[in-house]
Coordinates of C-alpha atoms and ligand atoms in Angstrom, one line a residue:
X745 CA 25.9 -26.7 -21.0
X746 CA 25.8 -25.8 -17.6
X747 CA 24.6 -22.7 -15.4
X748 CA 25.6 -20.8 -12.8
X749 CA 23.7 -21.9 -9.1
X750 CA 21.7 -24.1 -10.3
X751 CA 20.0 -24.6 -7.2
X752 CA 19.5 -21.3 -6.9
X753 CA 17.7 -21.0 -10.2
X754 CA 15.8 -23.7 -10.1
X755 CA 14.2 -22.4 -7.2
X756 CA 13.7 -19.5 -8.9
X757 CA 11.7 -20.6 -11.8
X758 CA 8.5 -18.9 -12.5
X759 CA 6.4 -21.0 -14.5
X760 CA 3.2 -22.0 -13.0
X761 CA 3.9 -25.4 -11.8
X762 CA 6.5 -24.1 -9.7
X763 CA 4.4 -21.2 -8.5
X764 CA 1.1 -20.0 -8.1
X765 CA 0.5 -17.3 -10.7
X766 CA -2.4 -15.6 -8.5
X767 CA 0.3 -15.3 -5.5
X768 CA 3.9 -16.5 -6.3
X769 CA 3.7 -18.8 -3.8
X770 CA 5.9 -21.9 -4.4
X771 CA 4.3 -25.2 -4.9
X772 CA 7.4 -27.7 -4.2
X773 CA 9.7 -27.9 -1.6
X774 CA 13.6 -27.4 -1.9
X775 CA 13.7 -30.9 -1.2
X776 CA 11.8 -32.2 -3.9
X777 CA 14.4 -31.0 -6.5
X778 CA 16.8 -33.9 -7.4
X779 CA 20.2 -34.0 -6.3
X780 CA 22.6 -33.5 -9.3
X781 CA 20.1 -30.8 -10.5
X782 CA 22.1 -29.3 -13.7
X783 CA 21.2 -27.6 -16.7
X784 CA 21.0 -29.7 -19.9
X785 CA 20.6 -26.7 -22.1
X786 CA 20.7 -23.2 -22.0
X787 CA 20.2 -20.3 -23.9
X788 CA 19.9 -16.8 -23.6
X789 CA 18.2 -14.3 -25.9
X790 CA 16.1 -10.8 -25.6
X791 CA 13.1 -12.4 -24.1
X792 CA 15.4 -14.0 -21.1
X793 CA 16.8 -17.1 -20.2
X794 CA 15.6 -20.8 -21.3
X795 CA 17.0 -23.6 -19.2
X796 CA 16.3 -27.3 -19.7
X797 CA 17.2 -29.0 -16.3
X798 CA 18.4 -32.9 -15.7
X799 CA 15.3 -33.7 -14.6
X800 CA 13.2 -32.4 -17.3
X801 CA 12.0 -29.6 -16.7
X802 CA 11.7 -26.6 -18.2
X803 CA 12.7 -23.0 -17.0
X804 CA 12.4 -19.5 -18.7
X805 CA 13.6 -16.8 -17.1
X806 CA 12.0 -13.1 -18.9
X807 CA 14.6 -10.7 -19.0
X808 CA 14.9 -8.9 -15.9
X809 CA 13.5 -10.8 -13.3
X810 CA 16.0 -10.8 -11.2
X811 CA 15.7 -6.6 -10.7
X812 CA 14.3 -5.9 -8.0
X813 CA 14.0 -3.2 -5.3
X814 CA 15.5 -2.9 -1.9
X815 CA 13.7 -6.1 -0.2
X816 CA 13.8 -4.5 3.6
X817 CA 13.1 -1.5 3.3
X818 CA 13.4 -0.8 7.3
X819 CA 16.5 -0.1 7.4
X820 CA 18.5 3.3 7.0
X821 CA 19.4 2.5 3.4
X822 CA 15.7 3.6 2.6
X823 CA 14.8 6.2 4.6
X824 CA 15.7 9.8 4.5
X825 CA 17.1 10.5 7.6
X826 CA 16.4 14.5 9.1
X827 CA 16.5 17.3 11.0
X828 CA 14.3 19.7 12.0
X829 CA 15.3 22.6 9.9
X830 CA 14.4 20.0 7.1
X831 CA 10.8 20.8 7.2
X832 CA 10.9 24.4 7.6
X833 CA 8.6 24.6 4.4
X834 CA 5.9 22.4 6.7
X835 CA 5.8 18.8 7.7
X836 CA 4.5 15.7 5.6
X837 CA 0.8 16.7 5.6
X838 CA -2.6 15.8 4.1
X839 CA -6.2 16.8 5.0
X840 CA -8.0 13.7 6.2
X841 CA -10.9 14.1 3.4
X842 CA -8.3 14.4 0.4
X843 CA -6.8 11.4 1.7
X844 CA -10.2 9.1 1.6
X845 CA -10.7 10.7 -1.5
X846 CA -7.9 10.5 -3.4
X847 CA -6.0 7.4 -3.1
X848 CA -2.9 9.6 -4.9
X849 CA -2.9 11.5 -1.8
X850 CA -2.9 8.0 -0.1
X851 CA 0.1 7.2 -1.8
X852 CA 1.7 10.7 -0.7
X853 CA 1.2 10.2 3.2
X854 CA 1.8 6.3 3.3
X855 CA 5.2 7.3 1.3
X856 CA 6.0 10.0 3.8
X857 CA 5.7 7.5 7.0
X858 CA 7.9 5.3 5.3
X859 CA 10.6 7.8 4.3
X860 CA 10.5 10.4 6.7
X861 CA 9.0 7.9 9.0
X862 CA 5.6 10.4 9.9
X863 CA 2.7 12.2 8.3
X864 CA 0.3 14.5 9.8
X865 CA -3.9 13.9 8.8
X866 CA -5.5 17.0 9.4
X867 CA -9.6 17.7 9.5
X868 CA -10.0 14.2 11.3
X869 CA -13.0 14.5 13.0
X870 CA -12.1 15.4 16.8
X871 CA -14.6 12.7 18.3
X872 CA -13.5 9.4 20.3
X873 CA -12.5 6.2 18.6
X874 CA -11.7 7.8 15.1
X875 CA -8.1 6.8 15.5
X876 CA -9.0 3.8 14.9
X877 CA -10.5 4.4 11.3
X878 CA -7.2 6.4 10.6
X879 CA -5.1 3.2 11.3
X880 CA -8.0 0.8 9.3
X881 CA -7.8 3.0 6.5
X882 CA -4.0 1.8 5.7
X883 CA -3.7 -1.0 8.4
X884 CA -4.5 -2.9 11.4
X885 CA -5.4 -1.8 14.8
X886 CA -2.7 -3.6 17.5
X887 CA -4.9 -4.3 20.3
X888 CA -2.9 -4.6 23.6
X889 CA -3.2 -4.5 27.3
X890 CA -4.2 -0.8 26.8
X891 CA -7.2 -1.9 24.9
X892 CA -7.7 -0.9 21.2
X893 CA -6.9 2.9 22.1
X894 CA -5.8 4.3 24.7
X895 CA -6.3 7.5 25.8
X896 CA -4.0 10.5 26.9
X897 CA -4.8 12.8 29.3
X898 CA -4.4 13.5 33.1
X899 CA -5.7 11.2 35.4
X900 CA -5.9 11.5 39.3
X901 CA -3.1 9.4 40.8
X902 CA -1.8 8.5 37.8
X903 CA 1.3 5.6 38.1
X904 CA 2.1 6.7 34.6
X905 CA 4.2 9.7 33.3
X906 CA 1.5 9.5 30.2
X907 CA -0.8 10.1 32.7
X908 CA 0.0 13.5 33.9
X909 CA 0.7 17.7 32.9
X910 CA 4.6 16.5 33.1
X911 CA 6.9 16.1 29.9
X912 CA 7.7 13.5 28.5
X913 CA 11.1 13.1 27.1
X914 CA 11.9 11.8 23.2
X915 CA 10.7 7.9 23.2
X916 CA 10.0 4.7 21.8
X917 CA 6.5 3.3 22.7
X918 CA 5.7 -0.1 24.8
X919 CA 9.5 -1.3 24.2
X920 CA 8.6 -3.6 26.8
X921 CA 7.0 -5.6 23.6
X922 CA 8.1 -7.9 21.4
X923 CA 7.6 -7.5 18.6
X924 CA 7.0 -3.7 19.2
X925 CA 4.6 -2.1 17.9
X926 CA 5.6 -0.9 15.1
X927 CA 3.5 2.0 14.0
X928 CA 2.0 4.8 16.8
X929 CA -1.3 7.0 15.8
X930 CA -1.8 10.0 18.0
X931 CA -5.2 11.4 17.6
X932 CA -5.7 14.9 18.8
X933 CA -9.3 15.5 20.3
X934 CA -8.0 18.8 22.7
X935 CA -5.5 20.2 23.2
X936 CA -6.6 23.7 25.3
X937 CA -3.9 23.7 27.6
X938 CA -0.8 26.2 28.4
X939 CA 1.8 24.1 26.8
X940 CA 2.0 20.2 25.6
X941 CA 3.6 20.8 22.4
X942 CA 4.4 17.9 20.3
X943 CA 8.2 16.6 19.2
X944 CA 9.5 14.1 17.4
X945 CA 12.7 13.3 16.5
X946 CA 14.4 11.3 14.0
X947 CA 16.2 8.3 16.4
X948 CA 17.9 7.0 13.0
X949 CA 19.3 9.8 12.5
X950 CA 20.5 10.5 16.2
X951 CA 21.8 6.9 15.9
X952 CA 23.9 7.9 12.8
X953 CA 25.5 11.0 14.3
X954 CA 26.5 8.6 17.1
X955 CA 28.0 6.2 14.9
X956 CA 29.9 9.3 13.5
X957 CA 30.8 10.8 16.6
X958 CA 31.6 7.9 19.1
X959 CA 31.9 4.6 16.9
X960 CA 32.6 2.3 20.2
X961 CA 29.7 4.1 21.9
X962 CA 27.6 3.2 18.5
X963 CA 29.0 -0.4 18.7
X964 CA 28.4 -1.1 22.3
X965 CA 24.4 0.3 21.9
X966 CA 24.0 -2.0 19.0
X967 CA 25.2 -5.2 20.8
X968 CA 24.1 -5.0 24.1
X969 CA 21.0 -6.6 24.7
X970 CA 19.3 -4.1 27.2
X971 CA 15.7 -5.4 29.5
X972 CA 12.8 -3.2 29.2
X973 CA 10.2 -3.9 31.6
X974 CA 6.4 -2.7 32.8
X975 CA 4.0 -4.0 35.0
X976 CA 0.7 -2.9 36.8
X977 CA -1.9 -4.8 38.3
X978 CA -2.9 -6.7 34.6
X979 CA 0.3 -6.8 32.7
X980 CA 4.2 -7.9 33.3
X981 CA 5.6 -7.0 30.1
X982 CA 9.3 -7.7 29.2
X983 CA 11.8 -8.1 25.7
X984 CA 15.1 -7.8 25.9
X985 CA 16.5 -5.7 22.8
X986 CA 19.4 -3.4 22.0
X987 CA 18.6 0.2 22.1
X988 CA 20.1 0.5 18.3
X989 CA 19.4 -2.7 16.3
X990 CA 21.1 -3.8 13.0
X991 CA 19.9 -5.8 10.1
X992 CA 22.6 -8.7 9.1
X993 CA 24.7 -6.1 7.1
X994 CA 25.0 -3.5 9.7
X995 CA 22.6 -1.0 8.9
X996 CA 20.4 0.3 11.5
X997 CA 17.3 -1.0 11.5
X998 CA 15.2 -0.2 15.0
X999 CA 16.4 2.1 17.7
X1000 CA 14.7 1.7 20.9
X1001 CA 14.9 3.7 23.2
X1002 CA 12.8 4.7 26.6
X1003 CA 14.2 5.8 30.0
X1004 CA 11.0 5.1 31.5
X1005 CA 10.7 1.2 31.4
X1006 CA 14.7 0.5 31.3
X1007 CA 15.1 -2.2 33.6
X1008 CA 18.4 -3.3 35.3
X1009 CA 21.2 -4.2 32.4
X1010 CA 22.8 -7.6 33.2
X1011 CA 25.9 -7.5 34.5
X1012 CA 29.0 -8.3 34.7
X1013 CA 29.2 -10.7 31.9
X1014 CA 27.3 -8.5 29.7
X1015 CA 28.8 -5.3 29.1
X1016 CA 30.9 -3.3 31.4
X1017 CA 28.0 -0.9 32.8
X1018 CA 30.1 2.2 32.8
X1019 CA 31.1 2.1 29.1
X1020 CA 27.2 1.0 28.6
X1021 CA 26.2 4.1 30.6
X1022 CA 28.4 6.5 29.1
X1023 CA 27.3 5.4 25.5
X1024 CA 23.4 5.7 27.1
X1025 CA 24.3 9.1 28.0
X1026 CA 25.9 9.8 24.6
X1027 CA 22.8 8.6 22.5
X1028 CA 20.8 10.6 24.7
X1029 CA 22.3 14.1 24.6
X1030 CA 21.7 13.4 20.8
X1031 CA 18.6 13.0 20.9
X1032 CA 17.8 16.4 22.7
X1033 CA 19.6 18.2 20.6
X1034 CA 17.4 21.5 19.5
X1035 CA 18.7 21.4 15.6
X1036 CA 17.2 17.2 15.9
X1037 CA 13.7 18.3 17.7
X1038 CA 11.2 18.1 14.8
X1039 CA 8.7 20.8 17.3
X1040 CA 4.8 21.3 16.7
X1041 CA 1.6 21.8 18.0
X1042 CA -1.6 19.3 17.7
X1043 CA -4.8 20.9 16.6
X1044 CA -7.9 19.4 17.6
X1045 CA -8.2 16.6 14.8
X1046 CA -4.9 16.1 14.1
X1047 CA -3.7 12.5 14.0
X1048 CA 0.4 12.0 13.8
X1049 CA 1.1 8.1 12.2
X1050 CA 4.8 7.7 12.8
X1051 CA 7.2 4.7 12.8
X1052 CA 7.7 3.6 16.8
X1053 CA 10.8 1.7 15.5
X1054 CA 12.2 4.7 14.0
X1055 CA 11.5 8.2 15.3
X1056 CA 11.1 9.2 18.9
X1057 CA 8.0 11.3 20.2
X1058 CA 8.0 13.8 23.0
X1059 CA 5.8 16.2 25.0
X1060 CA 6.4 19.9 26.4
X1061 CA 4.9 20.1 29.9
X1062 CA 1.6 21.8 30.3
X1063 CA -0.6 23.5 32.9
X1064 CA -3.4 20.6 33.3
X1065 CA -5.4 23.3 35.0
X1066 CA -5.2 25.6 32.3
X1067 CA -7.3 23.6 29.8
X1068 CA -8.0 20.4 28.6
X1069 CA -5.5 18.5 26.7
X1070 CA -7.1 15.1 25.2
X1071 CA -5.1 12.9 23.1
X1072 CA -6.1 9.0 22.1
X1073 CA -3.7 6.8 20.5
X1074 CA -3.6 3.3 19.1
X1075 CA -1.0 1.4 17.6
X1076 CA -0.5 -0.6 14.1
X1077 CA 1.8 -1.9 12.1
X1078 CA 4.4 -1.1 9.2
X1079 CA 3.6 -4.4 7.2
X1080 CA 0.1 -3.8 6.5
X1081 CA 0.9 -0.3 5.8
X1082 CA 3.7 -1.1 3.3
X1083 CA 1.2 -3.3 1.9
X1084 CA -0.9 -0.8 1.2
X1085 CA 0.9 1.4 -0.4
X1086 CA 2.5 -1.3 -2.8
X1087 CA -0.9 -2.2 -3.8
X1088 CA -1.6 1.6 -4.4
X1089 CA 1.5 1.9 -6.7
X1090 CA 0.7 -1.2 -8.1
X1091 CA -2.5 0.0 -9.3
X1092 CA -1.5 3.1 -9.9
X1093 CA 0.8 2.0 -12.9
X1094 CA -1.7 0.0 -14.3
X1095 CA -3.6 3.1 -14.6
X1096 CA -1.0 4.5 -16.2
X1097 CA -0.6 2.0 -19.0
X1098 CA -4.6 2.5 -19.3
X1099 CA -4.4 6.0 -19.8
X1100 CA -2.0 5.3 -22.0
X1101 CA -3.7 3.5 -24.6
X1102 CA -6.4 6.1 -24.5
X1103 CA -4.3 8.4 -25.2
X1104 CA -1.9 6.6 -27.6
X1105 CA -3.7 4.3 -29.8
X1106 CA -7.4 5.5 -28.2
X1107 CA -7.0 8.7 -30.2
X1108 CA -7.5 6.7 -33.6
X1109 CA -10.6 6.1 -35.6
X1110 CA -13.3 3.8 -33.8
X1111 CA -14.3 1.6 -36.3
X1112 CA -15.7 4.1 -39.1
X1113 CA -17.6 6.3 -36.0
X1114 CA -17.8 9.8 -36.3
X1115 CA -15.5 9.7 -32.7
X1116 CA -12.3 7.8 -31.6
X1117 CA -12.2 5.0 -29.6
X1118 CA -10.9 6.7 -26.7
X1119 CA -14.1 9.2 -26.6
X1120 CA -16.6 6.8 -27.3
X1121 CA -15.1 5.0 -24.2
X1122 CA -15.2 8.2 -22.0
X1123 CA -18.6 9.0 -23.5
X1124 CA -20.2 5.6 -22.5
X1125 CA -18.2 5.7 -18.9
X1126 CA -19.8 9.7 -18.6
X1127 CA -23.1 8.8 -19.3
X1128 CA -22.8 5.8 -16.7
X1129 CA -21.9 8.2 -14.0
X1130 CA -24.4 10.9 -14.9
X1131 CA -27.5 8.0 -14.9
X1132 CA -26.0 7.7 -11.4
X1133 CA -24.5 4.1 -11.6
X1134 CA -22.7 2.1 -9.3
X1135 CA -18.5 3.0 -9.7
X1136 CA -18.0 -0.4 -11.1
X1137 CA -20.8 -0.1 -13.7
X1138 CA -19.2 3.3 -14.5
X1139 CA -15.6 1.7 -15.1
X1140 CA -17.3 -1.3 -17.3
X1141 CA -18.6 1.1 -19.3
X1142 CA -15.3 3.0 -19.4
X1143 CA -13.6 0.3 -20.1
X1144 CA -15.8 -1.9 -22.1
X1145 CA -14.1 -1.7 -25.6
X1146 CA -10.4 -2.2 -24.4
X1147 CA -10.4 -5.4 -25.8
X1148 CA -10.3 -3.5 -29.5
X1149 CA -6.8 -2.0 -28.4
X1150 CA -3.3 -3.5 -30.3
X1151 CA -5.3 -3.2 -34.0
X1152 CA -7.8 -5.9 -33.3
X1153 CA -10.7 -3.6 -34.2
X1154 CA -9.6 -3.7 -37.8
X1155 CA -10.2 -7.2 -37.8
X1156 CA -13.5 -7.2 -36.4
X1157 CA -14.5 -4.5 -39.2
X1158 CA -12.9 -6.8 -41.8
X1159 CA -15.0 -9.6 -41.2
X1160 CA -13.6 -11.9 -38.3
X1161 CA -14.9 -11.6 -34.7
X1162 CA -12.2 -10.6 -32.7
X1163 CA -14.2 -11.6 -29.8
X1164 CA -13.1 -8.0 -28.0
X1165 CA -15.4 -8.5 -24.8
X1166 CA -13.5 -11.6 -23.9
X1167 CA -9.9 -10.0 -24.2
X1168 CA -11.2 -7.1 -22.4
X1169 CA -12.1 -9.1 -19.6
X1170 CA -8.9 -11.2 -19.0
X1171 CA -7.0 -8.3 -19.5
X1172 CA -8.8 -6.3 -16.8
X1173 CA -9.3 -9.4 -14.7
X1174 CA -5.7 -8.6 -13.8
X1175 CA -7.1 -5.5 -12.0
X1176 CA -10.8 -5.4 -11.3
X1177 CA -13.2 -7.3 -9.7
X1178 CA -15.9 -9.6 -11.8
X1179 CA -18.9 -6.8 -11.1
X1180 CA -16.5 -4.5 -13.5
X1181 CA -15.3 -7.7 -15.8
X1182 CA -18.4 -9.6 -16.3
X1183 CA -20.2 -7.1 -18.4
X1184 CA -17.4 -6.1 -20.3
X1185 CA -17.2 -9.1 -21.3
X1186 CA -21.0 -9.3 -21.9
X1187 CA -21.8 -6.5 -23.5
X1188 CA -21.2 -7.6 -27.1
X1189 CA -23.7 -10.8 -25.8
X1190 CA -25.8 -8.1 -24.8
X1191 CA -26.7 -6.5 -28.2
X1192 CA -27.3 -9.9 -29.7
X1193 CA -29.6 -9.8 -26.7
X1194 CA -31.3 -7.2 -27.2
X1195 CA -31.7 -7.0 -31.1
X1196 CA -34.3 -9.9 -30.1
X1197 CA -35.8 -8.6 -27.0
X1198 CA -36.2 -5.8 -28.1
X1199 CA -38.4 -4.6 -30.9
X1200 CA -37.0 -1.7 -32.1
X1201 CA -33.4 -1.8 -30.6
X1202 CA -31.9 -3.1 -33.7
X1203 CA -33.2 0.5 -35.7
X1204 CA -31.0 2.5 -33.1
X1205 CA -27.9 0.3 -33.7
X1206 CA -24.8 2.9 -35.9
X1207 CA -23.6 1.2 -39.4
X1208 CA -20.8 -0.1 -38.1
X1209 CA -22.7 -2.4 -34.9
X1210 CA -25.0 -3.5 -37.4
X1211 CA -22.2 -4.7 -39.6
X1212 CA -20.1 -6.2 -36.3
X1213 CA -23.4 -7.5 -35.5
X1214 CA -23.4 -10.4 -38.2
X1215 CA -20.1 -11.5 -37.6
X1216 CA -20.7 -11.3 -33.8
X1217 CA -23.3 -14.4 -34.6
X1218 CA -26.4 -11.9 -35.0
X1219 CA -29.1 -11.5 -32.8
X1220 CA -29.8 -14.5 -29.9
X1221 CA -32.5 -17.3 -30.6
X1222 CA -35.1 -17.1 -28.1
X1223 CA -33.3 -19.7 -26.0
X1224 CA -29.8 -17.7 -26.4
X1225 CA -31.8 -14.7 -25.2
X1226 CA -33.8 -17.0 -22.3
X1227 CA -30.1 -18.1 -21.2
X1228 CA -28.5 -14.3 -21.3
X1229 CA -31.5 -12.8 -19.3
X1230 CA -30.5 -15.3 -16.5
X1231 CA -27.2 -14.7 -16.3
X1232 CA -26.2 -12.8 -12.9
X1233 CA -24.3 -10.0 -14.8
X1234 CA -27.0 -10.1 -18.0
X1235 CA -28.4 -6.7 -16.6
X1236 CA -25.3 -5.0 -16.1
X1237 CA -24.3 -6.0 -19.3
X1238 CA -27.7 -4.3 -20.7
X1239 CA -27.6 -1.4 -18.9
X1240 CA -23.5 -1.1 -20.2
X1241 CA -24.6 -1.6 -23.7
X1242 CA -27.2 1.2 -23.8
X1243 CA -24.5 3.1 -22.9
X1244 CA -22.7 2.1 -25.7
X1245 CA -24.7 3.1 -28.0
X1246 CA -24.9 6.5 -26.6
X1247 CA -21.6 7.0 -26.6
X1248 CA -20.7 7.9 -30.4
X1249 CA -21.9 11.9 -30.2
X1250 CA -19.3 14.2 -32.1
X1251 CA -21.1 17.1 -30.8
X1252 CA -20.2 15.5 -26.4
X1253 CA -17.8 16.3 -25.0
X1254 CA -15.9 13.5 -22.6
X1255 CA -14.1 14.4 -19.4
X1256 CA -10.4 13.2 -19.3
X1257 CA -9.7 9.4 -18.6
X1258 CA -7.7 11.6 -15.7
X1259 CA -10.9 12.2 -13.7
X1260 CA -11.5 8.6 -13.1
X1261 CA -8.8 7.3 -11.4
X1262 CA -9.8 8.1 -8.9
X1263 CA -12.8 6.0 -8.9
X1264 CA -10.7 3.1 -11.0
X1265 CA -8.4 2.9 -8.2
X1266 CA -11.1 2.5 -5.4
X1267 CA -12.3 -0.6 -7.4
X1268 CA -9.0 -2.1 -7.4
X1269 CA -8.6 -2.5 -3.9
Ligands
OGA735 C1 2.8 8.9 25.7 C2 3.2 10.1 24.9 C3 2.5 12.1 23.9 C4 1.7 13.3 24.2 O1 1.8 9.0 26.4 O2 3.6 7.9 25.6 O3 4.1 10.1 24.3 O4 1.7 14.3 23.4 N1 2.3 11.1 24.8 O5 1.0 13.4 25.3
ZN736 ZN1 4.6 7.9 24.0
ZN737 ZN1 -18.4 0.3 -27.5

């Protein structure tokens, strides 16, 4: 039987021969598959596709795996393009502390950079360098000639525009680079001046109304490759770009776009400079339009993160001796962001399958205790945080009985040891780091532990541990215990399991598995 693109699926294949499981990463070369490749056998059912290849090996596709989302998502196709009447209801905002705190809100202002292509962090502390932390917290700083920051504010005899009370008209930053950066952070330390209000305007969206209004013009920006240049006494800086630039399909992708550092276009073999000028001119008057001018005033610290590939930012003059004005910037870029927030989601709907099962099957009997399984779980992670432990003890103890999830603490009551520390452990090992695995998967080695060391500690034990107990191999031999106490995670373990016990109070009341995702997520990473 044969297949469809062979090649293609072949290089496709997921098992773990073919790719890393940790990273996906390919472990053979296109090369390396045999010319000839074709499918022996084939067959599809609900779980996917199998596929036994000419050269032996063996493919199976899960159902699905070829859906997959929007792989550049740069371009116009995933953004939502705007006006300025579009946030009359307020701009993409979040306070800076909610942010740190709350990696939901995380989620929220990443999002908004991406689709709106800005957010505004309020409440960041208005003191020198904490730009920098504001790109760290999602990113990488972009060090260039301008050092890690920069900053913005009048300077005597300034050579640059930047530099002065003047305004400065809707721009892409440094498009002298290449690559550009990519992301821009404006940090607003004071802004006590007459004037020097902020703007920003959407260039995708300038460059779509141009496209509508003056296809030719549209064309004729997106194929000419236009010099921008700067120079001072340190740097020559120089790329050669089109002011709008497509991905392969013909979406726009970048717009670039600064009067300032423009050099001199090629001519005469390169486009005709009048029609180049007169399409200039077009995209311009666009970009001043009033109903495109997004229009707002910094606060001391504010700090705007917008895409320097995307949207344009301006200045209103202001009186320099009327006040100080004090901005510093750095720059960053959208990978590591995007990153980020993939991660973030990523996590985040892990989350939600967790809270799932604590709600969903959690809500059942916990092996004949007077609470269910979900609350004896919440119990044991409230009592970690109230004895002041570190967040990943708190989510071990949270988490430490997942392992009994899917019916398998049945089987544990029925007399076979359903070895629920271990499955806990691989299955969280997905998600959390070994100082929140290891004594999960301990603790169950950690009442056999302390049944010996302890006189005493097998009294406190409920019914049902005592009876798990003996088909969890009973308490350790001296050497068992000798072995346990030396194990690096042994006292996390210990201190998990006292929790455990705790945890089985009718009369306590847990909070929500809601109230720590918070502290789940941070874990994650
Ligand atoms: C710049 C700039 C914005 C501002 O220096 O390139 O855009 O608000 N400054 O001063
Ligand atoms: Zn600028
Ligand atoms: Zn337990």
């Amino acid at each position: 039987m044969s297949v469809p693109h062979p090649y293609w699926l072949r290089d496709n294949c997921p098992c773990a021969d073919c790719r890393d499981p940790r990273s996906g990463q390919k472990r053979f070369r296109i090369g390396d598959l045999p010319e000839d490749l074709a499918a022996v056998e084939a067959a599809e059912d609900a779980t996917g596709l199998t596929v036994r290849w000419s050269d032996g090996h063996r493919s199976h596709y899960p159902a699905g795996w070829n859906d997959h989302e929007e792989p550049d998502d740069r371009t116009e196709r995933a953004k939502r393009l705007w006006q300025a009447a579009d946030f009359a209801r307020g701009l993409p905002e979040a306070d800076w502390a909610a942010y740190l705190a709350d990696p939901e809100e995380r989620i929220a202002v990443l999002a908004a950079v991406r689709r709106s292509g800005f957010a505004l962090l309020r409440g960041v502390p208005a003191e020198p360098g904490r730009v920098l932390e504001v790109a760290r917290s999602f990113g990488y700083v972009r060090e260039t000639n301008y050092g890690a920051l920069f900053d913005v504010r009048v300077e005597p005899d300034a050579a640059n525009l930047a530099f002065t009370d003047a305004a400065i008209a809707p721009h892409t930053d440094n498009p002298y680079r290449d690559p550009v950066p990519t992301l821009q952070l404006l940090h607003c330390l004071h802004n006590e001046a007459a004037g020097g209000d902020s703007g920003l305007v959407d260039g995708f969206r300038a460059a779509d109304l141009l496209r509508a209004e003056d296809p030719a013009a549209f064309a004729l920006l997106a194929r000419t490759p236009v010099p921008f240049r700067y120079r001072d006494r340190t740097a020559d800086l120089s790329a050669e770009r089109p002011m709008i630039g497509l991905d392969p399909r013909g979406a726009i992708r970048e717009v670039r776009f600064n009067n300032r550092s423009l050099g001199t276009l090629r001519g005469p073999d390169g486009a005709a400079p009048d029609a180049f000028y007169a399409a200039y001119r077009a995209f311009a008057a666009i970009t001043l339009r009033p109903e495109l001018q997004l229009e707002f005033r910094l606060a001391p610290g504010d700090c705007l993160v917008f895409d320097n590939t995307r949207l344009l930012h301006a200045r209103t003059a202001f009186e320099g001796a009327s006040g100080r004005r004090h901005l510093q910037g750095c720059y960053a870029d959208l990978d590591g962001l995007s990153s980020t927030l993939a991660v973030l989601r990523r996590n985040t709907a892990a989350l939600d399958e967790l809270e799932a099962l604590f709600e969903g099957e959690g809500a059942s009997e916990y092996l004949g205790e007077a609470v269910t399984l979900a609350e004896h779980m919440r119990q044991a992670g409230a009592l970690a945080r109230a004895a002041g432990a570190p967040p990943a003890l708190v989510a071990a103890a949270l988490l430490h009985d997942i392992g009994h999830f899917r019916g398998s603490g049945r089987e544990l009551m029925a007399g076979t040891d359903n070895r629920h520390g271990e499955t806990a452990a691989a299955r969280l090992s997905r998600w959390f780091p070994p100082a929140v695995t290891e004594p999960v998967r301990l603790h169950v080695e950690a009442k056999r532990y302390l049944c010996t060391a302890e006189p005493g500690y097998s009294d406190r034990l409920s019914p049902a541990s005592v009876h798990t107990l003996a088909v969890q191999g009973g308490p350790h031999t001296p050497e068992q215990a000798a072995a346990f106490a030396a194990h690096p995670f042994g006292p996390d373990a210990v201190a998990v399991r006292r929790w455990d016990e705790a945890a089985k109070d009718p009369a306590a009341t847990a909070p929500p598995f809601a109230e720590f995702r918070p502290l789940l997520l941070e874990l994650m990473g």
